[in-house]
Coordinates of C-alpha atoms in Angstrom, one line a residue:
Chain A
X1 CA 6.1 -13.7 -23.1
X2 CA 6.8 -15.2 -19.6
X3 CA 3.7 -15.9 -17.5
X4 CA 2.8 -16.6 -13.9
X5 CA 1.2 -20.0 -13.7
X6 CA -1.7 -20.6 -11.3
X7 CA -3.8 -23.6 -10.6
X8 CA -6.6 -24.5 -10.3
X9 CA -8.4 -22.0 -12.4
X10 CA -11.7 -22.6 -10.6
X11 CA -12.5 -24.3 -7.3
X12 CA -15.8 -25.0 -5.6
X13 CA -15.6 -26.2 -2.0
X14 CA -17.9 -26.7 0.9
X15 CA -17.5 -24.6 3.9
X16 CA -15.2 -26.1 6.6
X17 CA -13.2 -27.9 4.0
X18 CA -9.5 -27.3 3.2
X19 CA -8.5 -25.8 -0.1
X20 CA -5.1 -25.0 -1.6
X21 CA -3.9 -22.9 -4.5
X22 CA -0.6 -23.1 -6.3
X23 CA 1.5 -20.4 -8.1
X24 CA 4.7 -20.6 -10.1
X25 CA 6.1 -17.1 -10.7
X26 CA 8.2 -15.9 -13.6
X27 CA 11.7 -17.4 -13.5
X28 CA 14.1 -15.0 -11.7
X29 CA 11.3 -12.9 -10.0
X30 CA 12.4 -12.8 -6.4
X31 CA 9.2 -11.2 -5.1
X32 CA 5.9 -13.1 -5.0
X33 CA 2.5 -11.8 -3.9
X34 CA -0.8 -13.3 -3.1
X35 CA -3.8 -11.0 -3.5
X36 CA -7.5 -11.5 -3.0
X37 CA -10.0 -9.7 -5.2
X38 CA -13.6 -9.6 -4.3
X39 CA -15.9 -8.9 -7.3
X40 CA -16.1 -5.2 -8.0
X41 CA -13.1 -4.3 -5.9
X42 CA -9.4 -3.9 -6.3
X43 CA -6.9 -6.6 -5.4
X44 CA -5.9 -6.6 -1.7
X45 CA -2.6 -8.0 -0.5
X46 CA -2.6 -11.1 1.6
X47 CA 1.0 -12.0 1.7
X48 CA 4.3 -11.0 0.2
X49 CA 7.5 -13.1 -0.2
X50 CA 11.0 -12.1 -0.9
X51 CA 12.7 -15.3 -2.1
X52 CA 11.5 -17.8 0.6
X53 CA 10.9 -15.3 3.4
X54 CA 7.6 -13.7 4.3
X55 CA 8.0 -10.0 4.1
X56 CA 4.4 -9.0 4.9
X57 CA 1.5 -11.1 6.0
X58 CA -0.2 -8.5 8.1
X59 CA -3.5 -8.9 6.2
X60 CA -3.5 -12.7 6.1
X61 CA -6.1 -14.2 8.4
X62 CA -3.6 -16.5 10.1
X63 CA -6.2 -18.5 12.0
X64 CA -7.3 -20.1 8.7
X65 CA -4.9 -19.0 6.0
X66 CA -1.3 -20.2 5.5
X67 CA 1.2 -19.5 2.7
X68 CA 4.6 -20.9 1.9
X69 CA 7.4 -20.6 -0.7
X70 CA 9.8 -23.3 0.5
X71 CA 12.5 -23.1 -2.1
X72 CA 11.9 -19.5 -3.1
X73 CA 10.3 -20.5 -6.3
X74 CA 6.7 -21.7 -6.4
X75 CA 4.2 -21.0 -3.7
X76 CA 1.1 -22.5 -2.1
X77 CA -1.7 -20.7 -0.3
X78 CA -4.0 -22.7 1.9
X79 CA -7.3 -22.1 3.6
X80 CA -8.5 -24.4 6.3
X81 CA -11.4 -24.3 7.1
X82 CA -12.9 -22.4 4.3
X83 CA -15.8 -20.0 5.1
X84 CA -18.5 -18.6 2.9
X85 CA -16.8 -15.1 3.0
X86 CA -13.7 -16.5 1.4
X87 CA -15.4 -16.7 -2.0
X88 CA -13.2 -14.5 -4.2
X89 CA -10.5 -14.5 -6.9
X90 CA -7.1 -15.4 -5.5
X91 CA -4.4 -13.8 -7.6
X92 CA -0.7 -14.5 -7.6
X93 CA 1.7 -11.9 -8.9
X94 CA 5.5 -11.7 -9.2
X95 CA 8.0 -8.9 -9.8
X96 CA 11.7 -8.5 -10.2
X97 CA 12.0 -6.8 -6.9
X98 CA 9.1 -5.1 -5.2
X99 CA 6.9 -2.2 -6.1
X100 CA 9.4 -0.3 -8.2
X101 CA 8.7 -2.8 -11.0
X102 CA 5.4 -3.7 -12.6
X103 CA 3.7 -6.8 -11.4
X104 CA 2.9 -9.8 -13.6
X105 CA -0.3 -11.4 -12.4
X106 CA -1.4 -15.0 -13.0
X107 CA -4.9 -15.9 -14.3
X108 CA -6.1 -16.4 -10.7
X109 CA -8.1 -19.0 -9.0
X110 CA -11.8 -18.3 -8.7
X111 CA -12.9 -19.8 -5.3
X112 CA -16.6 -20.4 -4.5
X113 CA -17.4 -21.7 -1.0
X114 CA -20.9 -23.2 -0.7
Chain B
X1 CA -2.3 3.3 6.1
X2 CA -1.9 4.6 2.6
X3 CA -5.1 4.7 0.5
X4 CA -5.5 5.1 -3.2
X5 CA -8.9 6.5 -4.4
X6 CA -10.2 6.3 -7.9
X7 CA -13.1 8.1 -9.6
X8 CA -15.4 7.6 -11.3
X9 CA -16.4 4.1 -10.1
X10 CA -18.1 3.4 -13.4
X11 CA -18.4 5.0 -16.8
X12 CA -20.4 4.0 -19.8
X13 CA -19.4 5.8 -23.1
X14 CA -20.3 5.7 -26.7
X15 CA -17.7 4.3 -28.9
X16 CA -15.5 7.1 -30.2
X17 CA -16.0 9.3 -27.1
X18 CA -13.1 10.0 -24.7
X19 CA -12.7 8.6 -21.2
X20 CA -10.7 9.7 -18.2
X21 CA -10.2 8.1 -14.8
X22 CA -8.6 9.8 -11.9
X23 CA -6.5 8.4 -9.0
X24 CA -5.7 10.2 -5.8
X25 CA -3.4 9.1 -3.0
X26 CA -3.4 10.2 0.7
X27 CA 0.4 10.3 0.6
X28 CA 3.1 11.3 -1.8
X29 CA 4.0 8.4 -4.1
X30 CA 7.5 7.4 -5.4
X31 CA 5.8 6.0 -8.4
X32 CA 2.3 5.1 -9.7
X33 CA 1.3 2.1 -11.8
X34 CA -1.7 1.5 -14.0
X35 CA -3.3 -1.9 -14.8
X36 CA -6.1 -3.1 -17.0
X37 CA -8.4 -6.0 -16.2
X38 CA -10.6 -7.3 -18.9
X39 CA -14.0 -8.9 -17.8
X40 CA -13.2 -12.3 -16.5
X41 CA -9.5 -11.7 -16.7
X42 CA -6.6 -10.7 -14.5
X43 CA -4.9 -7.3 -14.0
X44 CA -2.3 -6.6 -16.7
X45 CA 0.4 -4.0 -16.2
X46 CA 0.1 -1.0 -18.5
X47 CA 2.7 1.6 -17.3
X48 CA 4.6 3.1 -14.5
X49 CA 5.1 6.8 -13.9
X50 CA 8.0 8.0 -11.7
X51 CA 8.7 11.7 -12.2
X52 CA 6.7 14.7 -11.0
X53 CA 4.5 16.0 -13.8
X54 CA 5.4 13.0 -16.1
X55 CA 3.2 12.3 -19.1
X56 CA 3.4 9.1 -21.1
X57 CA 1.5 7.9 -24.1
X58 CA 0.6 4.5 -25.4
X59 CA -1.3 4.9 -28.7
X60 CA -4.7 6.3 -27.6
X61 CA -3.9 6.2 -23.9
X62 CA -2.3 9.1 -22.1
X63 CA -1.0 8.8 -18.5
X64 CA -0.2 11.7 -16.2
X65 CA 1.5 12.0 -12.8
X66 CA 0.7 15.0 -10.8
X67 CA 3.3 17.7 -9.8
X68 CA 2.9 16.8 -6.2
X69 CA 3.1 13.0 -7.0
X70 CA -0.2 12.4 -5.2
X71 CA -2.5 12.1 -8.1
X72 CA -2.6 10.6 -11.6
X73 CA -4.9 10.2 -14.5
X74 CA -5.5 7.9 -17.5
X75 CA -7.2 9.4 -20.6
X76 CA -8.3 7.3 -23.5
X77 CA -9.0 9.2 -26.8
X78 CA -11.7 7.9 -29.1
X79 CA -12.6 4.7 -27.1
X80 CA -13.0 1.4 -28.9
X81 CA -14.9 -1.7 -27.7
X82 CA -11.5 -3.3 -27.0
X83 CA -11.0 -0.7 -24.3
X84 CA -13.7 -2.3 -22.1
X85 CA -12.5 -3.4 -18.7
X86 CA -11.6 -2.1 -15.3
X87 CA -8.6 0.3 -14.9
X88 CA -6.7 0.2 -11.7
X89 CA -4.1 2.6 -10.4
X90 CA -1.7 1.3 -7.7
X91 CA 0.9 3.0 -5.6
X92 CA 3.7 1.6 -3.4
X93 CA 3.2 1.4 0.3
X94 CA 5.4 0.5 3.2
X95 CA 7.2 -2.8 2.8
X96 CA 7.7 -2.5 -0.9
X97 CA 4.2 -3.6 -1.9
X98 CA 1.5 -2.1 -4.1
X99 CA -1.8 -0.8 -2.8
X100 CA -4.5 -0.8 -5.5
X101 CA -7.4 1.5 -6.0
X102 CA -11.0 0.1 -6.3
X103 CA -10.8 0.6 -10.1
X104 CA -12.9 2.4 -12.7
X105 CA -15.1 0.1 -14.8
X106 CA -15.3 1.2 -18.5
X107 CA -18.1 0.1 -20.7
X108 CA -18.3 1.1 -24.4
X109 CA -21.4 1.2 -26.5
X110 CA -20.9 0.4 -30.1

């Protein structure tokens, strides 16, 4: 079964440092999402791509977070500088075309900021 | 914006007992999706409901979509230890994205 690849699986960083996460969606999935999940809560959308274009980044803290999907395939989410409150699971998901299809999530990156 | 509420937040059952989680939306939904997240894992898509009043079954799991398409439920018959995890409902919001509920944590005592 096709999977969404994410790396790294775990990341520990000091506050004020930069950190980056990578996601490779299922081949052919045009829509890619980055979600943040705080322990005990549901995933919250950070940014949505349709091919290489950002469709929704209204919940992305743009002063410190950036995301790109340059060739419409894999994607990178960056945080600079990291803050203690950024500690969470960062999940990447892809779908064939938006919310009318089920999402396939990657295994996520568990970020701890110390 | 659209909100999706789930109850209960947590349920601890004896193995063999039934379990139900409920999902309510502040707006009418075009569809609703259910996901399961095992402890330490990531959300995995279970099912999508589209039609008003729709009922779907997957083995011991029964999913329902309300007549008004604003609520949904997931019922598990005779829970097993393999059912442990957090169950999320999710509904589409503006911009073709999913909004997730906070989830119901299920623990099963054997």
